[in-house]
Coordinates of C-alpha atoms in Angstrom, one line a residue:
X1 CA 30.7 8.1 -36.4
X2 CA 27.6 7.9 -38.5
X3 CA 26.9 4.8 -37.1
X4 CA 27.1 5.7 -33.7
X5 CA 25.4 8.4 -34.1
X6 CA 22.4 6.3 -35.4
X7 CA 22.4 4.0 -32.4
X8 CA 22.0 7.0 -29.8
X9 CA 19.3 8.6 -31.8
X10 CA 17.6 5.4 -32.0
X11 CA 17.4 4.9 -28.3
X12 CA 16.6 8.4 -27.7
X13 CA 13.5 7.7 -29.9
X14 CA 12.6 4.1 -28.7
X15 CA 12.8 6.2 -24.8
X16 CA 10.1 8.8 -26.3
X17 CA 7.9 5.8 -27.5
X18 CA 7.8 4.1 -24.5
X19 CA 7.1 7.3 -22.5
X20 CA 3.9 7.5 -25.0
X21 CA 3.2 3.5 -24.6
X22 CA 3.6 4.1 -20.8
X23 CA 0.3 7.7 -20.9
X24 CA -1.8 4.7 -21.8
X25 CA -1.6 2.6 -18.9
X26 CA -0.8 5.0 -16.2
X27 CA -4.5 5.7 -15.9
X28 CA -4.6 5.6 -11.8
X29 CA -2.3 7.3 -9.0
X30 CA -1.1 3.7 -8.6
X31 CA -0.6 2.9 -11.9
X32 CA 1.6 6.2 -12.5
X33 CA 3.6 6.5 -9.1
X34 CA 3.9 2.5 -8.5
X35 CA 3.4 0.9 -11.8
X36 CA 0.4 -0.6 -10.1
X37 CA 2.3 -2.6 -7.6
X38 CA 2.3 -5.5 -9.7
X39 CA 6.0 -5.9 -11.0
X40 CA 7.6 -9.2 -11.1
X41 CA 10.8 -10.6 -10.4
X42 CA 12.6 -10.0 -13.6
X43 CA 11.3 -6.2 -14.3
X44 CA 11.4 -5.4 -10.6
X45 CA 15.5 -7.1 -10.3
X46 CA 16.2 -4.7 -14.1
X47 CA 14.4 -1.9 -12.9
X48 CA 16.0 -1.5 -9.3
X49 CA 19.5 -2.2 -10.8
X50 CA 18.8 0.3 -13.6
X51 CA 17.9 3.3 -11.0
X52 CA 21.0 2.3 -8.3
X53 CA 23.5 2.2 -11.1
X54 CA 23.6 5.8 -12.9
X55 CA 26.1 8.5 -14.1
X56 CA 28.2 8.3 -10.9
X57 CA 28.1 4.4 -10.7
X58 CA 29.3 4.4 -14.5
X59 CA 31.7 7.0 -15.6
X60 CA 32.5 7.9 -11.7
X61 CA 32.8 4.6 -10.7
X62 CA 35.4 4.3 -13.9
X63 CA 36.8 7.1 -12.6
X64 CA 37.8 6.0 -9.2
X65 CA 39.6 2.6 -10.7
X66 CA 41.7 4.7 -13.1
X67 CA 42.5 6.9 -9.3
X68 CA 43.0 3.7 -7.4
X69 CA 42.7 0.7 -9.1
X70 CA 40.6 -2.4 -7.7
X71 CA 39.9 -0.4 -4.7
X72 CA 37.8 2.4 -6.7
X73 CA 35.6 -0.4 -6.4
X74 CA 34.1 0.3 -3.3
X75 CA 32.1 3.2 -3.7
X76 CA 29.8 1.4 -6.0
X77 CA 30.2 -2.1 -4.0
X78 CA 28.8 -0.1 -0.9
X79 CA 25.2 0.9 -3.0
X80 CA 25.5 -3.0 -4.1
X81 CA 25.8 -4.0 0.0
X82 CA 22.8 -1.3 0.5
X83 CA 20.3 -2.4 -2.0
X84 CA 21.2 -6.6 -0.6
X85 CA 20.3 -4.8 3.2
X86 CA 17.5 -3.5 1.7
X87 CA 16.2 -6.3 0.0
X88 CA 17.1 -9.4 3.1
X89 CA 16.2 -7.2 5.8
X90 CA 13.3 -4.6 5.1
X91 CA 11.8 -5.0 1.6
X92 CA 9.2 -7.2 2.1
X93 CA 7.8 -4.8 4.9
X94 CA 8.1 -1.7 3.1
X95 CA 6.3 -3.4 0.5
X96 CA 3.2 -4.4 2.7
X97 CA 2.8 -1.2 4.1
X98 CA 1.0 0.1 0.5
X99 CA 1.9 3.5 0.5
X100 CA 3.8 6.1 -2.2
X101 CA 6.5 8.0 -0.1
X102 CA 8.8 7.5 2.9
X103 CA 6.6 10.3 5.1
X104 CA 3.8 8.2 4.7
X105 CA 5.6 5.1 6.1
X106 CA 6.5 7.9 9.1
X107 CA 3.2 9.2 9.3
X108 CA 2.1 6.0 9.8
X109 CA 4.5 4.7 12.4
X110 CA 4.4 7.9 14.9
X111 CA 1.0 8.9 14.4
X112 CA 0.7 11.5 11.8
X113 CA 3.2 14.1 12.1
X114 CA 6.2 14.1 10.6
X115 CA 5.5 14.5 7.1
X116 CA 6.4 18.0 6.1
X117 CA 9.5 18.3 7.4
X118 CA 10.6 15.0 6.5
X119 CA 9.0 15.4 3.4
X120 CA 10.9 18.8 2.5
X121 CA 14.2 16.6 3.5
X122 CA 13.5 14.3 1.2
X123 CA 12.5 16.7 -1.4
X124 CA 15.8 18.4 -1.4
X125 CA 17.8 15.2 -1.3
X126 CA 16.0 13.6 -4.5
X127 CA 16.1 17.1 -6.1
X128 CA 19.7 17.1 -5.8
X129 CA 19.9 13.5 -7.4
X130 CA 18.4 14.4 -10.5
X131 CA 20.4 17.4 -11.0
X132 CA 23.3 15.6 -10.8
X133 CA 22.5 13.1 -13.0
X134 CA 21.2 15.6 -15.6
X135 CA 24.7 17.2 -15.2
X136 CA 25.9 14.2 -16.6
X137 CA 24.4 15.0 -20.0
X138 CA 26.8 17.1 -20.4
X139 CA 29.7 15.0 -20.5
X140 CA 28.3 12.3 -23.1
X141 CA 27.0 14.7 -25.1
X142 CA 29.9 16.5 -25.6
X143 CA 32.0 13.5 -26.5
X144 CA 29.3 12.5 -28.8
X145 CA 28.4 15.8 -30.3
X146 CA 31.0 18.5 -29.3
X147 CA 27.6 19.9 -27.6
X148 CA 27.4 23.0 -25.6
X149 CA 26.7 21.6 -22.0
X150 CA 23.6 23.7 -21.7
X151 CA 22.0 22.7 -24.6
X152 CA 23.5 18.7 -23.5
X153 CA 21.3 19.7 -20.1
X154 CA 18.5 20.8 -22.0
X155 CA 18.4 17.7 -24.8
X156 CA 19.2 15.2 -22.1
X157 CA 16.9 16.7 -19.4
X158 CA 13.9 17.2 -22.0
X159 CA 13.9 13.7 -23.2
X160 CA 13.5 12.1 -19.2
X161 CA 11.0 14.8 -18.6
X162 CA 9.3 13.8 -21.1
X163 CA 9.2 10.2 -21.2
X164 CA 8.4 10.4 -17.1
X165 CA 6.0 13.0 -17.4
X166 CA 3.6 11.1 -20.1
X167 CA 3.5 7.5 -18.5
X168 CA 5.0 7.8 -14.6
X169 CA 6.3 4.7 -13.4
X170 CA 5.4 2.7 -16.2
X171 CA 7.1 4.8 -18.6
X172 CA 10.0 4.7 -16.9
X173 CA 9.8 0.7 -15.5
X174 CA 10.0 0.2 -19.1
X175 CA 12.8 2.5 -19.9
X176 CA 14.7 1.1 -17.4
X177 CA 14.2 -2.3 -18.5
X178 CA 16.0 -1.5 -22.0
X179 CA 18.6 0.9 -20.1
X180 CA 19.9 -1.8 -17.9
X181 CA 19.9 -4.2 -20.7
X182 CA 21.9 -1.7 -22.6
X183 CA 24.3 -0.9 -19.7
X184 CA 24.7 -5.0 -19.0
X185 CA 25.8 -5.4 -22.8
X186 CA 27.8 -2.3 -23.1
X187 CA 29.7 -2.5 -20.1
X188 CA 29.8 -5.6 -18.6
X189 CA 29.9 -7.8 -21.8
X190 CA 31.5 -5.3 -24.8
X191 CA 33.9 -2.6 -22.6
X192 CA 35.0 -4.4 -20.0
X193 CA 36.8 -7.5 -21.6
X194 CA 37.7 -4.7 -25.0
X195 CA 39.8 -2.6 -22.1
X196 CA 41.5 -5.0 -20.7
X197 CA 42.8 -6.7 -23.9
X198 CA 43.9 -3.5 -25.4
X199 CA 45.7 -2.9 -21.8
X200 CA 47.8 -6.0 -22.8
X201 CA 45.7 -8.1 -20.3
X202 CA 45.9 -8.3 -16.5
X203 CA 49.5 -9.3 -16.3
X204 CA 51.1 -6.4 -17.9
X205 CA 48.4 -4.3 -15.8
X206 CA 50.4 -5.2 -13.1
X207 CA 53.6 -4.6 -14.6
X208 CA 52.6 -1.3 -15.6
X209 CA 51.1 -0.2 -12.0
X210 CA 52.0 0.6 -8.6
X211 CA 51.3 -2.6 -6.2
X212 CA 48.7 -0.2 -4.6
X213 CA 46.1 -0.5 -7.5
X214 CA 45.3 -3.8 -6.5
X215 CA 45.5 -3.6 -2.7
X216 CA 41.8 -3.9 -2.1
X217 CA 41.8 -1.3 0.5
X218 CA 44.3 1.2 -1.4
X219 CA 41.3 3.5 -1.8
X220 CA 41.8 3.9 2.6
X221 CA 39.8 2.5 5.1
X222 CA 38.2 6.3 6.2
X223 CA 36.6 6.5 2.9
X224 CA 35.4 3.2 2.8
X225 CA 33.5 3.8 5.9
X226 CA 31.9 7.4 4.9
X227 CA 31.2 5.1 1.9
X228 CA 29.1 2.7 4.1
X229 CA 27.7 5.5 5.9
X230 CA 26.6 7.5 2.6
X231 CA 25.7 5.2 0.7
X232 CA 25.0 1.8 1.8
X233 CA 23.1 3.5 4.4
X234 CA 21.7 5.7 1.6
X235 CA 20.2 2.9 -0.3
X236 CA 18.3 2.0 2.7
X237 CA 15.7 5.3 3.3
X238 CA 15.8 6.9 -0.4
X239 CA 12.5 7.8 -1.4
X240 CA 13.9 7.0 -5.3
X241 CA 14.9 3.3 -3.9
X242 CA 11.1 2.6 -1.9
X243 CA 9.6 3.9 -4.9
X244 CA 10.8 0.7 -6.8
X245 CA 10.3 -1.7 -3.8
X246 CA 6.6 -0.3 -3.8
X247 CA 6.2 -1.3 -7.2
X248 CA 6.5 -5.2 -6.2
X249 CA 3.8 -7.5 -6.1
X250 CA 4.3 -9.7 -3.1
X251 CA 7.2 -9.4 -0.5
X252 CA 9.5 -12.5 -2.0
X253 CA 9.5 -10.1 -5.1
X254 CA 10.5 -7.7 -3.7
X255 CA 13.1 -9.5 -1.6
X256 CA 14.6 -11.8 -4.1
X257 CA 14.4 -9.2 -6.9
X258 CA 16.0 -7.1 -4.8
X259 CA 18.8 -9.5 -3.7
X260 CA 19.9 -9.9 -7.5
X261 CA 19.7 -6.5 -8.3
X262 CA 22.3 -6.0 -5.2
X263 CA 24.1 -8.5 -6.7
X264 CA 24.6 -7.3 -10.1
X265 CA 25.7 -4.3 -8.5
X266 CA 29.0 -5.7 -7.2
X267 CA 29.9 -7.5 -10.5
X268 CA 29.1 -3.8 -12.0
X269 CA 31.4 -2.0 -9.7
X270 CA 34.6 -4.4 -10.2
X271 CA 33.6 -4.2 -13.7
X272 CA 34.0 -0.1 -13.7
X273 CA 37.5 -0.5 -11.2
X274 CA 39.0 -2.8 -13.6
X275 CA 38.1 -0.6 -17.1
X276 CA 39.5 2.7 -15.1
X277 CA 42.3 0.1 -14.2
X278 CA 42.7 -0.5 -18.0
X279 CA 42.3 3.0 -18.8
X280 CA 45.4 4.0 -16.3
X281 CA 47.3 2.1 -18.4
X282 CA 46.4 3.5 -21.7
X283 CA 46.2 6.9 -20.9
X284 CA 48.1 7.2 -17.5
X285 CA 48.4 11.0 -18.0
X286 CA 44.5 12.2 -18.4
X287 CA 43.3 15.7 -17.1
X288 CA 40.7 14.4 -14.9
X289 CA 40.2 10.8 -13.7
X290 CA 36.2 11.4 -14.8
X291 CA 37.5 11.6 -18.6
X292 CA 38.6 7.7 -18.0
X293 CA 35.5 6.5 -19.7
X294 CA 34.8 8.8 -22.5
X295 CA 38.2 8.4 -23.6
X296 CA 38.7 5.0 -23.5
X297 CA 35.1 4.5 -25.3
X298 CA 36.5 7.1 -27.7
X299 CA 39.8 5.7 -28.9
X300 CA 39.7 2.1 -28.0
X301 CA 36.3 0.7 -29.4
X302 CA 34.9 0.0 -32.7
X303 CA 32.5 1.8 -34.7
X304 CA 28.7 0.8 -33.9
X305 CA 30.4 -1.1 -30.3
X306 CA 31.1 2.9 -29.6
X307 CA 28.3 4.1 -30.0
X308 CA 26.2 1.2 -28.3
X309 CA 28.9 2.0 -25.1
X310 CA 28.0 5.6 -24.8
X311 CA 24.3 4.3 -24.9
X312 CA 25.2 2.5 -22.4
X313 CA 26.4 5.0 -20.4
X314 CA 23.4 7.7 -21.4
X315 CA 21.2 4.9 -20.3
X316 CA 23.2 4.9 -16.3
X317 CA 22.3 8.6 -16.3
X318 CA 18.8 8.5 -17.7
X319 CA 17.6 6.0 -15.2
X320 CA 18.8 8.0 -12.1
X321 CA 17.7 10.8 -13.5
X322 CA 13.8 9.7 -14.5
X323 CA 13.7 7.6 -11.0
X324 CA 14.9 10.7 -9.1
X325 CA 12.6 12.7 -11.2
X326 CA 9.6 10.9 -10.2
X327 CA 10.0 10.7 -6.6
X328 CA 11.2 14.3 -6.3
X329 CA 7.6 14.6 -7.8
X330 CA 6.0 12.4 -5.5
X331 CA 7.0 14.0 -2.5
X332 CA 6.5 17.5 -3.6
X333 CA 3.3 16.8 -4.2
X334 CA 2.0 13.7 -1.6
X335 CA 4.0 14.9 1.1
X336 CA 4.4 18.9 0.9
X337 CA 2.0 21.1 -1.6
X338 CA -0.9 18.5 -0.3
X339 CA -0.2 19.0 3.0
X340 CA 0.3 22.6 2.5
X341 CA -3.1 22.9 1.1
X342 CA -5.0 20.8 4.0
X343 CA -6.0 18.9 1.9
X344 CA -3.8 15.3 2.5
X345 CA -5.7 12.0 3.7
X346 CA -3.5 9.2 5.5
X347 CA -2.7 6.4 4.0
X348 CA -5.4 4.1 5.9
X349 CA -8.0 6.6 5.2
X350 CA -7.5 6.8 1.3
X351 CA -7.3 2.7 1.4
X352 CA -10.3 2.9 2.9
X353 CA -12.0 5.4 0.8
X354 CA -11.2 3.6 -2.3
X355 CA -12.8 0.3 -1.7
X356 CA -16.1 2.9 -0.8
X357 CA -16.8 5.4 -3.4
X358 CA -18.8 4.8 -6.4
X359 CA -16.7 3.7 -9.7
X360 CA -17.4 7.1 -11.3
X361 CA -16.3 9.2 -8.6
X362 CA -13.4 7.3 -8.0
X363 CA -12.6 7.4 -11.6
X364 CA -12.9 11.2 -12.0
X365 CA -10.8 11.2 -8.8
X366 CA -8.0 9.2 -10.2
X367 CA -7.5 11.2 -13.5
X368 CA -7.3 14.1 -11.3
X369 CA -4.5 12.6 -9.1
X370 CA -2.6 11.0 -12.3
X371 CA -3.1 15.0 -14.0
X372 CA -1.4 16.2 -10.9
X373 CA 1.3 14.3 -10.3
X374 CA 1.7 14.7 -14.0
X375 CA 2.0 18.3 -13.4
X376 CA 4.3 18.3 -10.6
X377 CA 6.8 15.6 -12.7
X378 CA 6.6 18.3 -15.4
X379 CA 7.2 21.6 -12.8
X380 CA 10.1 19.4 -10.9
X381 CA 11.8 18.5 -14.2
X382 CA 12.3 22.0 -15.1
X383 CA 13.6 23.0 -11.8
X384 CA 16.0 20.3 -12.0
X385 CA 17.0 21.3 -15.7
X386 CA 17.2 24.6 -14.5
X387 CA 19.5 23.8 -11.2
X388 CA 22.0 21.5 -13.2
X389 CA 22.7 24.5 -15.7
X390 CA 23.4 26.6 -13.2
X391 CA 25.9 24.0 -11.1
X392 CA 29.2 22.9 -12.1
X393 CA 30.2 20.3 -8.9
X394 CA 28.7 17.0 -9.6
X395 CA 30.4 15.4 -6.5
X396 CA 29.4 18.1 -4.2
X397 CA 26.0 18.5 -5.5
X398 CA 25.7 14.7 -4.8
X399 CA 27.4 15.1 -1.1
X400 CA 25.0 17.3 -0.2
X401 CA 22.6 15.0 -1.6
X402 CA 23.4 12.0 0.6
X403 CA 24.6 13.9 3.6
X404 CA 20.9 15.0 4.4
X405 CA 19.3 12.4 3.6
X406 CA 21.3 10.1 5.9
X407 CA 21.6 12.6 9.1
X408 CA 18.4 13.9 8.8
X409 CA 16.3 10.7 7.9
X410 CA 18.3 7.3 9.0
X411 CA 17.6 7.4 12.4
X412 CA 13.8 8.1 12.6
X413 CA 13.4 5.7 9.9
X414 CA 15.3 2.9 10.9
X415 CA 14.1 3.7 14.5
X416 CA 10.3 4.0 13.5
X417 CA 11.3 0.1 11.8
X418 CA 13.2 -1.5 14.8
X419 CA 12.2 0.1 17.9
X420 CA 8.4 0.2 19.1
X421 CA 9.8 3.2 21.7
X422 CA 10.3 5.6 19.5
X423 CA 7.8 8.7 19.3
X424 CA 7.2 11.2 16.9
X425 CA 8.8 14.0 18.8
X426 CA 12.1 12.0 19.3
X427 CA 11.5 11.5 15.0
X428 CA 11.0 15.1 14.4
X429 CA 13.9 16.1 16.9
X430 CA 15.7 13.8 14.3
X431 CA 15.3 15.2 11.4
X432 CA 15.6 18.8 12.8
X433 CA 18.9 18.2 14.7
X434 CA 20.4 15.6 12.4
X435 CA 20.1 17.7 9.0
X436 CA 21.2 21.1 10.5
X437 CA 23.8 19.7 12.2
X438 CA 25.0 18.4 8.4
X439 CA 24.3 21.7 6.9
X440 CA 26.3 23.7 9.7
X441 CA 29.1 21.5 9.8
X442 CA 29.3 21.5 6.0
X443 CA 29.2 24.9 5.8
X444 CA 32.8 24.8 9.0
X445 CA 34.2 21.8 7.8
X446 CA 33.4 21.7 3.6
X447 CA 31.3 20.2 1.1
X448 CA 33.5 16.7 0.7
X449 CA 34.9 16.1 3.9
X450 CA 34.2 13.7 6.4
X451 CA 33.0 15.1 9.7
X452 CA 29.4 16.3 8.8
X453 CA 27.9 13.0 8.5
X454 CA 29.9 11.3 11.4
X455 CA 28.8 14.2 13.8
X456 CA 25.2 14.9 12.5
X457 CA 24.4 11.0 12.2
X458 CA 25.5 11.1 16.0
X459 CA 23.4 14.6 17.0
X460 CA 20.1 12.8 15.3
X461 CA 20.5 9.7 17.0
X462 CA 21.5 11.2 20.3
X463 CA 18.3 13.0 20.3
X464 CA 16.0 10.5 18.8
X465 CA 16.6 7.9 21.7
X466 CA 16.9 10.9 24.7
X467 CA 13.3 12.6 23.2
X468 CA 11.4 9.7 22.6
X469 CA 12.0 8.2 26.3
X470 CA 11.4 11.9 27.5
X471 CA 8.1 12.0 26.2
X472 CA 4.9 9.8 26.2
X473 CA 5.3 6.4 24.0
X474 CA 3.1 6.3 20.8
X475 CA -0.2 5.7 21.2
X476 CA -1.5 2.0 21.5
X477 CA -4.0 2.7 18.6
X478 CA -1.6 3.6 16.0
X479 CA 1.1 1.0 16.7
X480 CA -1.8 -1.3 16.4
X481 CA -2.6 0.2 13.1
X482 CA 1.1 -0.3 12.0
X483 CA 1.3 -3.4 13.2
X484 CA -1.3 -4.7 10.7
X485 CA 0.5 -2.8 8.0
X486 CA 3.3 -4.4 8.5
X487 CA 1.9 -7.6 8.5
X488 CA 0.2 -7.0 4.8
X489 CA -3.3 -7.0 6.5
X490 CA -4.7 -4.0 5.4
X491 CA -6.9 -4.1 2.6
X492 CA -5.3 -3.0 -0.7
X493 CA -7.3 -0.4 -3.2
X494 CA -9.7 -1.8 -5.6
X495 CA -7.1 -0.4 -8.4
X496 CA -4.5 -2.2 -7.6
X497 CA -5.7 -5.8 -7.4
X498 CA -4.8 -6.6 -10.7
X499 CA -3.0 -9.7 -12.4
X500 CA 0.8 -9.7 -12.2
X501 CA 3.5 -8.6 -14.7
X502 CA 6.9 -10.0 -15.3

C-alpha cells in the first residue's frame, strides 16, 4: 500500500500548490469568481465535466449498476442530457449576460427584486451540495486509511477550503483540470475494462445475472422521470453549473465546450453501470450497494493502478465539493450579506462603474472584493465542514438539495429566459410557493419520495403564469435593458478584457 499511499499524498500536495499558484492570479472579483471570463474550449469542456461528475456520479453512480445493472445508468445519463440542454439551448446567453450569480440574471430580467429570496434558495441548495460531497471524504478515506470519518471530513474538507480559498476560480479551474484527467484515466481507461475482465467479461456477466440487469429501463420508468426532473432539470439553473459557463470567453465556448462535457458525461455514466455490473458479479453479496466501488478498487486492482483509482475517485468528490464551495460563497456574499447591508449595485451599474473610476480606486476596490469573497469562501467552508460531520444521509442531504432548487427556482428562471410576460411578482410567487410547497410535502410525504417535486414544480408554475398576467407586465425599460444583455451588447469591465486561455 506504500505506493498508493504515495500517489494520494502526491495529489493532495500538487491540489495545495495550485491553490497557491491560483492567490497569484486571482487579483480581481473576476478573476477570483469567473476565472476572468476568459476560459477556452479545452479547460472550460475539463472543468464543467470535472464539477457535474463528483462523489454521487462516481461511487453512487457505481452503486446504482451493482442495484440494477445497465439501467443504474440513468441517474448520471440525466446530468449528461442536462449539461447538453444547457450548453445547445441557453449557454451562450447566460454567458453574454456578464454577471456572477443566478439572482443577478433575475434581477436583471424582472427589474430588481428577486434577489434575496432567490438568493437564500440558492444558498441552501449549493450549501447542501458541498456537504454532501465532503461526506464523501469519509468513505475514501477510510478505505485508504482506516480513518475516523470526522477527521476524513476535516482532512478532506480542509484541503478544498484551502485550495478554493487562496486562488477562487482559478485555483480551482486548475484543479479541476488534473481531477478530470485523473477521473478519465482511472475510471474510464484503468477500472472500467480491469472490472470487467476480472468479471469473466460481458458474456459470463450475463450468465451470472438476472435478464433485468440489462433491460435498459430495469431501474423503472418513475425514477427515470424524477431523474429528469431533479437532475437534468437541475443542471439547467444551478448556481455551481452558471458559475462555469460564466467563466467562458465567447458563447461558441461555452456552447461547444459545454456539448462535450455533456457528452463525456454519458460515456462516464455507462462506464460506472457497467463496473457496479462487474462488481455484482464479484461480490454479489455486499452490505451496501455504495461499497461497490471501494471494494472492487480494493481487491481487484494492482498496486500503484489502486491507488491512482481512489485518486480518481477523491478527485469526483473534490471537484463538487470546491465548485459548490465557491458558489455557496458567491451567493452568500453577492446576493444575501450585500444585500442585507444596502450596500449591492446591479449588474449594469457596477459594468458601468468600472469602465469610470480611476485605476487606483478601482484597484483598491478590487482587492477588497477578492478579500471578501475570500472571507466568505473561508466562513462557508467551515459551515459546510461543520454540517457534513454532523449528517449521516448523503442521499437525503442531496434530495433536499435538488428538490429546492428545482421547485423553488426552475420556473422563474426558465420563465424570466422564454417568456417576455413574466413579472417579478409572478417570479417571487415562484420561488415562495414552489420551495414551501417541497419543504411541506417532504416533511408529509418523506425525504426520497416522489411527490414533493411533482406537486411543488406544479404549485410554482401554476402561480408564476396566473401572477404575472394578474399584475402589470415588466417595465419596457428594463426588458430593453435585458434585451441588450442578452444580445452581448453591454460593455464588459475593463478587467476582464484580457487575452484568452486554453
Amino acid at each position: 500500500m506504500a505506493v498508493d499511499y504515495t500517489v494520494i499524498v502526491v495529489y493532495l500536495v500538487g491540489m495545495l500548490a495550485m491553490g497557491w499558484w491560483g492567490m497569484r492570479r486571482a487579483k480581481s472579483k473576476s478573476e477570483f469568481l469567473v476565472a476572468g471570463r476568459r476560459l477556452g474550449p479545452t479547460m472550460y469542456s475539463g472543468t464543467m465535466a470535472a464539477i457535474v461528475l463528483g462523489g454521487a456520479s462516481t461511487i453512487g453512480g457505481v452503486g446504482l449498476g451493482y442495484q440494477y445493472g445497465l439501467s443504474g445508468a440513468w441517474m448520471v445519463f440525466t446530468i449528461g442530457l442536462g449539461l447538453l440542454a444547457l450548453s445547445v439551448f441557453f449557454s451562450a446567453r447566460i454567458a453574454r449576460l456578464k454577471v456572477y450569480t443566478v439572482s443577478e440574471m433575475l434581477d436583471l430580467r424582472y427589474g430588481g427584486r428577486a434577489g434575496v429570496i432567490s438568493g437564500v434558495v440558492m444558498w441552501a441548495y449549493t450549501l447542501m451540495l458541498a456537504v454532501t460531497s465532503t461526506i464523501a471524504y469519509a468513505t475514501i478515506f477510510d478505505v485508504l486509511f482506516d480513518m475516523n470519518r470526522t477527521v476524513a471530513i476535516i482532512l478532506g474538507g480542509s484541503i478544498v477550503v484551502a485550495y478554493s480559498t487562496l486562488g477562487g476560480m482559478w485555483s480551482i479551474t486548475l484543479t479541476d483540470m488534473v481531477q478530470f484527467v485523473v477521473k478519465t484515466i482511472g475510471v474510464l481507461l484503468l477500472l472500467l475494462p480491469i472490472a470487467v475482465v476480472k468479471a469473466g467479461g460481458f458474456s459470463e456477466m450475463k450468465a451470472q445475472l438476472p435478464t433485468e440487469y440489462f433491460d435498459p429501463l430495469g431501474i423503472g420508468g418513475e425514477t427515470i422521470f424524477t431523474y429528469v426532473l431533479i437532475y437534468t432539470f437541475g443542471m439547467l439553473i444551478g448556481q455551481d453549473i452558471w458559475q462555469r459557463v460564466f467563466t467562458a470567453r465567447s458563447d461558441t465556448t461555452a456552447r461547444w465546450g459545454g456539448t462535450v462535457a455533456g457528452t463525456y458525461c454519458l460515456v462516464y455514466a455507462l462506464a460506472g453501470a457497467v463496473i457496479g455490473t462487474a462488481a455484482k458479479v464479484l461480490y454479489p453479496k455486499l452490505g451496501s450497494p455504495d461499497d461497490a466501488f471501494a471494494t472492487i478498487v480494493k481487491d481487484e486492482l494492482p498496486i500503484g493502478v489502486r491507488g491512482l483509482v481512489l485518486a480518481a475517485a477523491l478527485a469526483a468528490v473534490m471537484s463538487t465539493s470546491s465548485g459548490a464551495l465557491i458558489a455557496c460563497a458567491t451567493v452568500a456574499n453577492n446576493d444575501i450579506w450585500s444585500r442585507l447591508r444596502g450596500a449591492v449595485t446591479t449588474a449594469s451599474d457596477s459594468t458601468a462603474s468600472d469602465t469610470t473610476a480611476s485605476d487606483t480606486t478601482a484597484s483598491d476596490e478590487e482587492r477588497d472584493e477578492v478579500r471578501g469573497n475570500r472571507a466568505f469562501i473561508l466562513i462557508m467552508g467551515v459551515a459546510v465542514i461543520c454540517t457534513a460531520i454532523a449528517l449521516n444521509n448523503v442521499i437525503e442531504a442531496l434530495t433536499v438539495a435538488y428538490n429546492l432548487l428545482v421547485g423553488g427556482l426552475l420556473v422563474p428562471i426558465l420563465g424570466g429566459l422564454l417568456w417576455k410576460r413574466g413579472t417579478a411578482q409572478g417570479a417571487l410567487a415562484a420561488v415562495v410557493v414552489g420551495g414551501l410547497a417541497v419543504i411541506g410535502l417532504m416533511a408529509s410525504y418523506g425525504i426520497l419520495a416522489n411527490e414533493p417535486i411533482y406537486y411543488g414544480l406544479l404549485s410554482s408554475l401554476a402561480v408564476y403564469v396566473i401572477v404575472s398576467l394578474a399584475t402589470p407586465a415588466t417595465d419596457a425599460a428594463v426588458l430593453a435593458a435585458w434585451r441588450e444583455r442578452l444580445a452581448g451588447r453591454a460593455s464588459e469591465p475593463v478587467s476582464e478584457s484580457v487575452p484568452a486561455h486554453q
